[in-house]
Short mmCIF file of C-alpha atoms and ligand atoms in Angstrom, two decimals:
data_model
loop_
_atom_site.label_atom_id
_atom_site.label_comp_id
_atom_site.label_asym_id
_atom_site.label_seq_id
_atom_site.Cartn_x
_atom_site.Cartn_y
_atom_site.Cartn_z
CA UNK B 1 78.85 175.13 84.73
CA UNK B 2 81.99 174.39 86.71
CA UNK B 3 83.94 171.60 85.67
CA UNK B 4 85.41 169.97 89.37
CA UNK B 5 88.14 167.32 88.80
CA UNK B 6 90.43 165.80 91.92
CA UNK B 7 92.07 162.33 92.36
CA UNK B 8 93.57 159.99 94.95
CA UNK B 9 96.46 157.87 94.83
CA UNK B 10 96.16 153.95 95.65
CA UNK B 11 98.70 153.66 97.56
CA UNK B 12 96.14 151.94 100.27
CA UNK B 13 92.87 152.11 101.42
CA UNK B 14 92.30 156.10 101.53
CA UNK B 15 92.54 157.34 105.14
CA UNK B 16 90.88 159.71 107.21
CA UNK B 17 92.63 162.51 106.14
CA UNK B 18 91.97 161.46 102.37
CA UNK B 19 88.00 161.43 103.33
CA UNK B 20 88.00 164.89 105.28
CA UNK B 21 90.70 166.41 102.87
CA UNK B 22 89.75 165.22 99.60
CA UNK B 23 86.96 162.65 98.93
CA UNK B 24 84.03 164.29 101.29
CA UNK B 25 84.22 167.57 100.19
CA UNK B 26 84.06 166.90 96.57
CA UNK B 27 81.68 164.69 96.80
CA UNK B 28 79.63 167.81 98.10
CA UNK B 29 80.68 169.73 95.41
CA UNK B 30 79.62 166.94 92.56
CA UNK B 31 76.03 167.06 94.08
CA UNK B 32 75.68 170.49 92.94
CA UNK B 33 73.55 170.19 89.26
CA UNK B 34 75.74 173.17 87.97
CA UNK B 35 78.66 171.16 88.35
CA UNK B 36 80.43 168.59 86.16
CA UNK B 37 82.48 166.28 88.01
CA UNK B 38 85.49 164.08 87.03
CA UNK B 39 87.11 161.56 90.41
CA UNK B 40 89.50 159.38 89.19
CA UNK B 41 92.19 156.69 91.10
CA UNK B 42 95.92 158.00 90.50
CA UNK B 43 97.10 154.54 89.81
CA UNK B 44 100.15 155.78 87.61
CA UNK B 45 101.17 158.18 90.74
CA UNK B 46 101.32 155.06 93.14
CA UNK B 47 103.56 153.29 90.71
CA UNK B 48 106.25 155.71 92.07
CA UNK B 49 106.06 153.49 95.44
CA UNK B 50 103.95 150.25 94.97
CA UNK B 51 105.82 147.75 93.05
CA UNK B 52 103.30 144.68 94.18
CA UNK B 53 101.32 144.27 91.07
CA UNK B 54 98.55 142.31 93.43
CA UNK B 55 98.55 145.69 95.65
CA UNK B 56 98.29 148.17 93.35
CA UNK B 57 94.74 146.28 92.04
CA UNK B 58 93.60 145.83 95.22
CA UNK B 59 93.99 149.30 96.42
CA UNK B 60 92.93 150.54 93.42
CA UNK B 61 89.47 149.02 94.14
CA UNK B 62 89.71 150.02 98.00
CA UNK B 63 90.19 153.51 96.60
CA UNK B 64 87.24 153.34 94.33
CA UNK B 65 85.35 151.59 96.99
CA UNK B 66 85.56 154.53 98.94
CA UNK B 67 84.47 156.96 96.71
CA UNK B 68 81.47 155.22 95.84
CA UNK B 69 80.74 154.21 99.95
CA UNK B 70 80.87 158.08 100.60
CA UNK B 71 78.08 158.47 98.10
CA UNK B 72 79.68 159.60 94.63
CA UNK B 73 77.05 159.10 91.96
CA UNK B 74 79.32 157.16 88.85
CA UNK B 75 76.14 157.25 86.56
CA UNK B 76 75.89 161.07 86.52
CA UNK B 77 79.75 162.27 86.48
CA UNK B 78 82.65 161.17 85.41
CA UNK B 79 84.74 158.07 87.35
CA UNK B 80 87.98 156.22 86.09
CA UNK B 81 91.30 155.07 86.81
CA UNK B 82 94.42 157.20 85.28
CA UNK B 83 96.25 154.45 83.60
CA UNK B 84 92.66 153.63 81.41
CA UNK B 85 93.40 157.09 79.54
CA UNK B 86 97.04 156.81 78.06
CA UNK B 87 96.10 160.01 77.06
CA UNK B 88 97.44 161.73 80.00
CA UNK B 89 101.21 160.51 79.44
CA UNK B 90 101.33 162.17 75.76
CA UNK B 91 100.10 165.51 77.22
CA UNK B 92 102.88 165.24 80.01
CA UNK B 93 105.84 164.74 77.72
CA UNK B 94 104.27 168.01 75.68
CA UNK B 95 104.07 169.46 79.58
CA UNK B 96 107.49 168.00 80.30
CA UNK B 97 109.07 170.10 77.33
CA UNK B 98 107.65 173.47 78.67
CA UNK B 99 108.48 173.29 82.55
CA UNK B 100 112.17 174.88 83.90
CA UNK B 101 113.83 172.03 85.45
CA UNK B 102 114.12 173.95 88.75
CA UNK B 103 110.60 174.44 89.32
CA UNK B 104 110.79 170.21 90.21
CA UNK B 105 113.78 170.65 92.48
CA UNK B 106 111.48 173.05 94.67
CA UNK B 107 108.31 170.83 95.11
CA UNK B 108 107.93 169.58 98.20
CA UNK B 109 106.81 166.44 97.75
CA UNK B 110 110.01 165.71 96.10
CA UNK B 111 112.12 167.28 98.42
CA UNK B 112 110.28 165.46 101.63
CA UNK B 113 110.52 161.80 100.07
CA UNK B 114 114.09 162.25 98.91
CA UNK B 115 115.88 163.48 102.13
CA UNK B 116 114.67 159.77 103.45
CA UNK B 117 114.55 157.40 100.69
CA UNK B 118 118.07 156.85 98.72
CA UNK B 119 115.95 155.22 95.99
CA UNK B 120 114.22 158.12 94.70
CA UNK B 121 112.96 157.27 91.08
CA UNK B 122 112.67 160.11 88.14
CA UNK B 123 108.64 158.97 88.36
CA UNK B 124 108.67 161.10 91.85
CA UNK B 125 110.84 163.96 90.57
CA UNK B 126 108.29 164.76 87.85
CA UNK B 127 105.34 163.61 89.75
CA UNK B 128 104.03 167.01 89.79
CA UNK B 129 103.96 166.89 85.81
CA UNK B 130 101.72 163.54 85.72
CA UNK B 131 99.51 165.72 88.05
CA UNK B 132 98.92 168.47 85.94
CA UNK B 133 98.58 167.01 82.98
CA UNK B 134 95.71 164.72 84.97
CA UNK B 135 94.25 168.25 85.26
CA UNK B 136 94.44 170.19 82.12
CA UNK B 137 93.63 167.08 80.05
CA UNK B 138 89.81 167.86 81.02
CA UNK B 139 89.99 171.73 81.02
CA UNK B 140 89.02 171.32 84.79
CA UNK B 141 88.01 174.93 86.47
CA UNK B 142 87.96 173.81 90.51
CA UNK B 143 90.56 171.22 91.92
CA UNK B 144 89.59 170.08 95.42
CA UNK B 145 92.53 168.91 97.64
CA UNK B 146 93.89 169.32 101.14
CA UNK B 147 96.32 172.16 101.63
CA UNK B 148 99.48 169.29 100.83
CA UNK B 149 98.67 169.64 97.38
CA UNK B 150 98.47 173.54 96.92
CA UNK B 151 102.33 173.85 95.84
CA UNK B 152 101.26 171.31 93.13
CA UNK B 153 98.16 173.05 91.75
CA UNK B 154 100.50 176.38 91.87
CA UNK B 155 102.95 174.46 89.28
CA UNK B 156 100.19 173.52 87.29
CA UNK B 157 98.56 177.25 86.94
CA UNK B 158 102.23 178.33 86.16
CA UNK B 159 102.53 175.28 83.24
CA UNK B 160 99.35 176.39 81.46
CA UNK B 161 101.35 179.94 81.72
CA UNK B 162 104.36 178.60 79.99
CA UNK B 163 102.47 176.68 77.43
CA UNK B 164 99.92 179.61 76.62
CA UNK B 165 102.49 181.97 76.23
CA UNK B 166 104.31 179.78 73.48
CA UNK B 167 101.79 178.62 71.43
CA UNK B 168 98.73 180.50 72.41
CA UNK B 169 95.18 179.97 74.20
CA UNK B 170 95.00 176.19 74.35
CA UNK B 171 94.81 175.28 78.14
CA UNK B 172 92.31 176.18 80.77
CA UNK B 173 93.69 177.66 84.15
CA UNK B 174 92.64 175.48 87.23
CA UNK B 175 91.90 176.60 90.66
CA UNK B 176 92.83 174.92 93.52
CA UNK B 177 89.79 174.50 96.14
CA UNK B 178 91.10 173.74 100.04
CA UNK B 179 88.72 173.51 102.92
CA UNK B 180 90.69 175.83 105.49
CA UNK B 181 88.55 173.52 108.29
CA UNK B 182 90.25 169.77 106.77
CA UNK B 183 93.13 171.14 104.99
CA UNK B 184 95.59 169.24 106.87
CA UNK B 185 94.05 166.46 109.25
CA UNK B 186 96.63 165.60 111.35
CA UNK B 187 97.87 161.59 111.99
CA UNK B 188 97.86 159.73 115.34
CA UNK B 189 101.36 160.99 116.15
CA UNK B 190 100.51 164.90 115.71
CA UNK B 191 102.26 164.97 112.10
CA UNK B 192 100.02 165.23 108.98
CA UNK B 193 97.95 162.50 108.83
CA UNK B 194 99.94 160.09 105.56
CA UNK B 195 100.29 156.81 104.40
CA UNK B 196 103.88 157.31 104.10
CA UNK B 197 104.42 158.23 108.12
CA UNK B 198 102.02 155.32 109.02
CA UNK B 199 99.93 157.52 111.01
CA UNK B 200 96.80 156.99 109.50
CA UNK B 201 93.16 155.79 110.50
CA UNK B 202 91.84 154.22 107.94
CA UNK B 203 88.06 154.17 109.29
CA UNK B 204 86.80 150.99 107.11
CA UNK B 205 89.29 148.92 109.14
CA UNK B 206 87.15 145.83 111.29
CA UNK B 207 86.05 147.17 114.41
CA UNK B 208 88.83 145.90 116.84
CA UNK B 209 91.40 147.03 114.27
CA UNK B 210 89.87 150.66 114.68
CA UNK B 211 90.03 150.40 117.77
CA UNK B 212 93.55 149.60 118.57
CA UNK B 213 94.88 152.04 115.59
CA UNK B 214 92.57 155.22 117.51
CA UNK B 215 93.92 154.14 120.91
CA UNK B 216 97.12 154.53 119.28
CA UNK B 217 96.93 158.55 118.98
CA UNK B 218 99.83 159.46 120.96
CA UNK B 219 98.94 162.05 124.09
CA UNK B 220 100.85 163.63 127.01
CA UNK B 221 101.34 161.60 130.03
CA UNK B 222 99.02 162.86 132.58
CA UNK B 223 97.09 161.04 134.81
CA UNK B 224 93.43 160.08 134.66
CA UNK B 225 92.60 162.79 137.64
CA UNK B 226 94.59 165.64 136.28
CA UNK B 227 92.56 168.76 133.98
CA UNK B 228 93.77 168.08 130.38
CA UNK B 229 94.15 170.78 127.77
CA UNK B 230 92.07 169.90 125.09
CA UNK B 231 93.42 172.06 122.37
CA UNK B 232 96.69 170.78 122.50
CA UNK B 233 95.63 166.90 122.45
CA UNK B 234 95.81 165.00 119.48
CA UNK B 235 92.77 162.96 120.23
CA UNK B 236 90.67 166.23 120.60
CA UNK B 237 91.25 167.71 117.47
CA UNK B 238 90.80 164.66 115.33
CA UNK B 239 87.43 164.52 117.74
CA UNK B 240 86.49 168.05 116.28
CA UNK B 241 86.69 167.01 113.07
CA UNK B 242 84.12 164.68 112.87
CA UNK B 243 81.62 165.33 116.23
CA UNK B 244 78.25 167.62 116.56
CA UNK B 245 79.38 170.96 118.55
CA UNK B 246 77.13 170.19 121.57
CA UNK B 247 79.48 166.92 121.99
CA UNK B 248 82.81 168.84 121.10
CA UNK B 249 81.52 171.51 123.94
CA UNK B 250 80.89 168.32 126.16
CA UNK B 251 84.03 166.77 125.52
CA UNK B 252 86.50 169.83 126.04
CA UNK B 253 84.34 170.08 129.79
CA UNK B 254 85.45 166.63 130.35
CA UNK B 255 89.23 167.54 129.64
CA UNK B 256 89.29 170.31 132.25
CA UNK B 257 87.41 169.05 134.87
CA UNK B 258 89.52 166.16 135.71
CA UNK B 259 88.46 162.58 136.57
CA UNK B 260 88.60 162.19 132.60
CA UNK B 261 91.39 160.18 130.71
CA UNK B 262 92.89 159.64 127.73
CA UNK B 263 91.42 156.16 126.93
CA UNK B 264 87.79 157.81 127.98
CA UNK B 265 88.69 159.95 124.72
CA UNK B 266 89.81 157.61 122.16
CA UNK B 267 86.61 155.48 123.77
CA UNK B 268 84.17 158.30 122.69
CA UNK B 269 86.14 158.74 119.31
CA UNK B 270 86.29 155.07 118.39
CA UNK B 271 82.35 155.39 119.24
CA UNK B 272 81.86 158.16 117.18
CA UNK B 273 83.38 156.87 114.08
CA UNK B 274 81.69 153.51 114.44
CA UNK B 275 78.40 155.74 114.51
CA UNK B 276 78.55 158.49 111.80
CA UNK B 277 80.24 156.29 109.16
CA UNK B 278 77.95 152.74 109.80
CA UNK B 279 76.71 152.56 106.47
CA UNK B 280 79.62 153.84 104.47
CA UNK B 281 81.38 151.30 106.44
CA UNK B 282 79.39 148.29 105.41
CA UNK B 283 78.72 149.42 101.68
CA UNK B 284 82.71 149.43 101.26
CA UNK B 285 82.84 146.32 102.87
CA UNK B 286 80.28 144.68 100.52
CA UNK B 287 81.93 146.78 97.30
CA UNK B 288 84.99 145.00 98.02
CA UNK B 289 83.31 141.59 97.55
CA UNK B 290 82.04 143.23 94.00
CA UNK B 291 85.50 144.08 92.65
CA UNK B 292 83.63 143.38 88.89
CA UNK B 293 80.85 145.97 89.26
CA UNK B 294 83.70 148.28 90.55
CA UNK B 295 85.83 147.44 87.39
CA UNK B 296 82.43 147.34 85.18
CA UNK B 297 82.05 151.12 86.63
CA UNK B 298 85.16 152.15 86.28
CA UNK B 299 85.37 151.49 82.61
CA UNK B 300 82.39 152.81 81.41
CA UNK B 301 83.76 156.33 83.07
CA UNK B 302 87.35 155.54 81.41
CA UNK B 303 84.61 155.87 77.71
CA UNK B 304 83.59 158.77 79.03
CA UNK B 305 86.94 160.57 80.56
CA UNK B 306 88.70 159.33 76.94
CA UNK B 307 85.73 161.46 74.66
CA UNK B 308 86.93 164.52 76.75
CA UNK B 309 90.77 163.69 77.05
CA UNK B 310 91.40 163.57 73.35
CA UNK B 311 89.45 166.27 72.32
CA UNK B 312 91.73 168.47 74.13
CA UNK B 313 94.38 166.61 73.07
CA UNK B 314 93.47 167.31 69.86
CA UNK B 315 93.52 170.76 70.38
CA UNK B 316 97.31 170.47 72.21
CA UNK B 317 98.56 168.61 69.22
CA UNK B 318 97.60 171.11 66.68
CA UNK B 319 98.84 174.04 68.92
CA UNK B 320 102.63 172.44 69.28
CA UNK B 321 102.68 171.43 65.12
CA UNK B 322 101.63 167.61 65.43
CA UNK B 323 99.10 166.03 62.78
CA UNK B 324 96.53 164.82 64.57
CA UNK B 325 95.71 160.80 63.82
CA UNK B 326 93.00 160.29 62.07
P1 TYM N 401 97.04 161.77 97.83
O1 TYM N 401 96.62 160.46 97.30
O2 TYM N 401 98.26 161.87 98.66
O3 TYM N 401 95.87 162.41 98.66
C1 TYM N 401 94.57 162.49 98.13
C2 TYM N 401 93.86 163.75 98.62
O4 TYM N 401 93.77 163.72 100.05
C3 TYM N 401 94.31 164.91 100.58
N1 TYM N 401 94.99 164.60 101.85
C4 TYM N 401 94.78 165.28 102.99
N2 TYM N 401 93.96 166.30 103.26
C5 TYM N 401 93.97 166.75 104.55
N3 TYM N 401 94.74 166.21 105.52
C6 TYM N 401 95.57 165.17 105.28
N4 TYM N 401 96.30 164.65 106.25
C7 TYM N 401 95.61 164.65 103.96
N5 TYM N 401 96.32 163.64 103.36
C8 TYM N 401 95.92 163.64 102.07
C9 TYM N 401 95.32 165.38 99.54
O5 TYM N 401 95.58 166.76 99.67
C10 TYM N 401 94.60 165.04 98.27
O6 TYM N 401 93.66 166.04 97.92
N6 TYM N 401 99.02 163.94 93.84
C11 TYM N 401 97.76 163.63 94.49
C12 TYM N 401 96.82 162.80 93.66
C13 TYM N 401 96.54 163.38 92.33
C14 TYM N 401 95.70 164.50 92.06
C15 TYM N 401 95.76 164.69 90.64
C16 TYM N 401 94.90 165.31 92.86
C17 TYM N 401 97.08 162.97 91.15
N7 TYM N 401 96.62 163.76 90.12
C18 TYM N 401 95.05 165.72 90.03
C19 TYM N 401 94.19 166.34 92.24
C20 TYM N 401 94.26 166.53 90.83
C21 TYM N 401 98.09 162.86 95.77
O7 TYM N 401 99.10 162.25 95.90
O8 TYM N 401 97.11 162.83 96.66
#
């Protein structure tokens, strides 16, 4: 048995790259009996950049929404929000005390946020920390996450290495999991799709807000008549992602034969989306009118993430010379 863990932030409703990246392919990987699985909402990670109290609820449910739209079973794994396990804070200080300073400096994530922001908080310098001790609370084996994340689950194989080595055996060595098809879904401008470029299509938006965000993906300037390049268009690849091949094959005809535009595209896209995610669409939509049987779910997997979180605990306080409470 393979114990699968992952999380997403709620910092806003998760967006197509989140789906594709993150949510989708775990989900796949929790339907699979030999598996254990443990999703959770990385509520404590958004406090690095959501300050709203109100917001930080509500996309906490939007992110949970998701997860159970897109089909994740809550009765038969594990599903909670970080900040239900306080847990998790006690094994990062212990995680804290083992990691070289400079290993932060290098993480990306860190160095990417605070070349723009002047108000970078110590919360995003040792975000990577909160991250892995989200992961080795649980002993998880597989970590699914899009390819942004791999410099993260790196640092965490290298903290259980630290810790091991000073006090023995005690934590189990994750694996990082990344789809080399969805590992990095790019955004309507070209970048990586992220909440933090604004880029995003967040496909549980109403229809005409869907609409206007996927005519938004940014293309060259050429004319309805001319051949377009389909490999080079930002409307194509995000196309790719989610369409059968016949209709990929159909649509990269259409690009070189002319007489075919941009808005054609995002048309066919917009169409597409609408299609192959109808009912995920409209169970989110009615979750988020449930917020209670969200929370009621989300607690009963906070019992169940708590029985495994301090039994490890347990076993991390005893390695580093703490009595362990009674
Ligand atoms: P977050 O919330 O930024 O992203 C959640 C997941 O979505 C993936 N992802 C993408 N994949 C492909 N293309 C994209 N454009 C794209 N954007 C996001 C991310 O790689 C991630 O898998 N630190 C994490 C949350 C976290 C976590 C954890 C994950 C906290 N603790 C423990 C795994 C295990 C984060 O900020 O992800």
């Amino acid at each position: 048995m393979a114990r699968i863990l992952t999380g997403i932030q709620s910092s806003g409703t998760p967006h197509l790259g989140n789906l594709l990246g993150a949510i989708i392919p775990a989900i796949k990987l929790s339907k699979d009996s030999k598996n254990e699985s443990l999703f959770f909402i990385a509520d404590m990670h958004s406090l690095t950049s959501i300050r709203d109290p109100k917001s930080l609820k509500e996309n906490t449910y939007a992110t949970a929404a998701a997860w159970i739209a897109f089909g994740f079973n809550t009765e038969k794994n594990i599903f909670y929000r970080q900040s239900d396990i306080p847990e998790v804070t006690e094994l990062m200080w212990y995680l804290n005390c083992i990691t070289p300073f400079p290993m932060l400096t290098n993480a990306h994530s860190f160095k990417d946020k605070s070349s723009k922001v002047h108000n970078v908080n110590t919360g995003l310098f040792t975000y990577p920390i909160l991250m892995a001790a989200d992961i080795l609370l649980y002993d998880a084996d597989i970590v699914p996450v899009g390819k942004d994340q791999k410099q993260h689950l790196e640092m965490t194989r290298d903290m259980v290495g630290f810790f091991n080595n000073i006090y023995g055996d005690t934590l189990t060595l994750p694996q990082s999991k990344i789809d080399e098809k969805v590992m990095t879904i790019p955004g309507i401008d070209g970048r990586k799709m992220s909440k933090s470029y604004n880029n995003f299509i967040n496909v549980f938006l109403p229809d005409k807000k869907l609409r206007k965000q996927i005519m938004a993906i940014q293309t060259d300037s050429k004319g309805i008549k001319e051949s377009k390049d389909p490999q080079s268009c930002n409307v194509f690849k995000i196309y790719t992602l989610l369409a059968s091949d016949g209709d990929i094959e159909q649509m990269e005809k259409n690009y070189s034969g002319g007489n075919y535009g941009y808005g054609h595209a995002k048309q066919a896209l917009y169409e597409l989306i609408i299609d192959k995610y109808s009912s995920e669409r409209s169970r989110f939509n009615k979750l988020m009118d449930q917020q209670d049987l969200i929370e009621n779910q989300l607690q009963k997997g906070a019992k169940k993430a708590r029985i495994i979180a301090q039994s490890v605990l347990k076993r991390v306080r005893a390695k580093v010379g703490y009595k362990n409470m009674t």
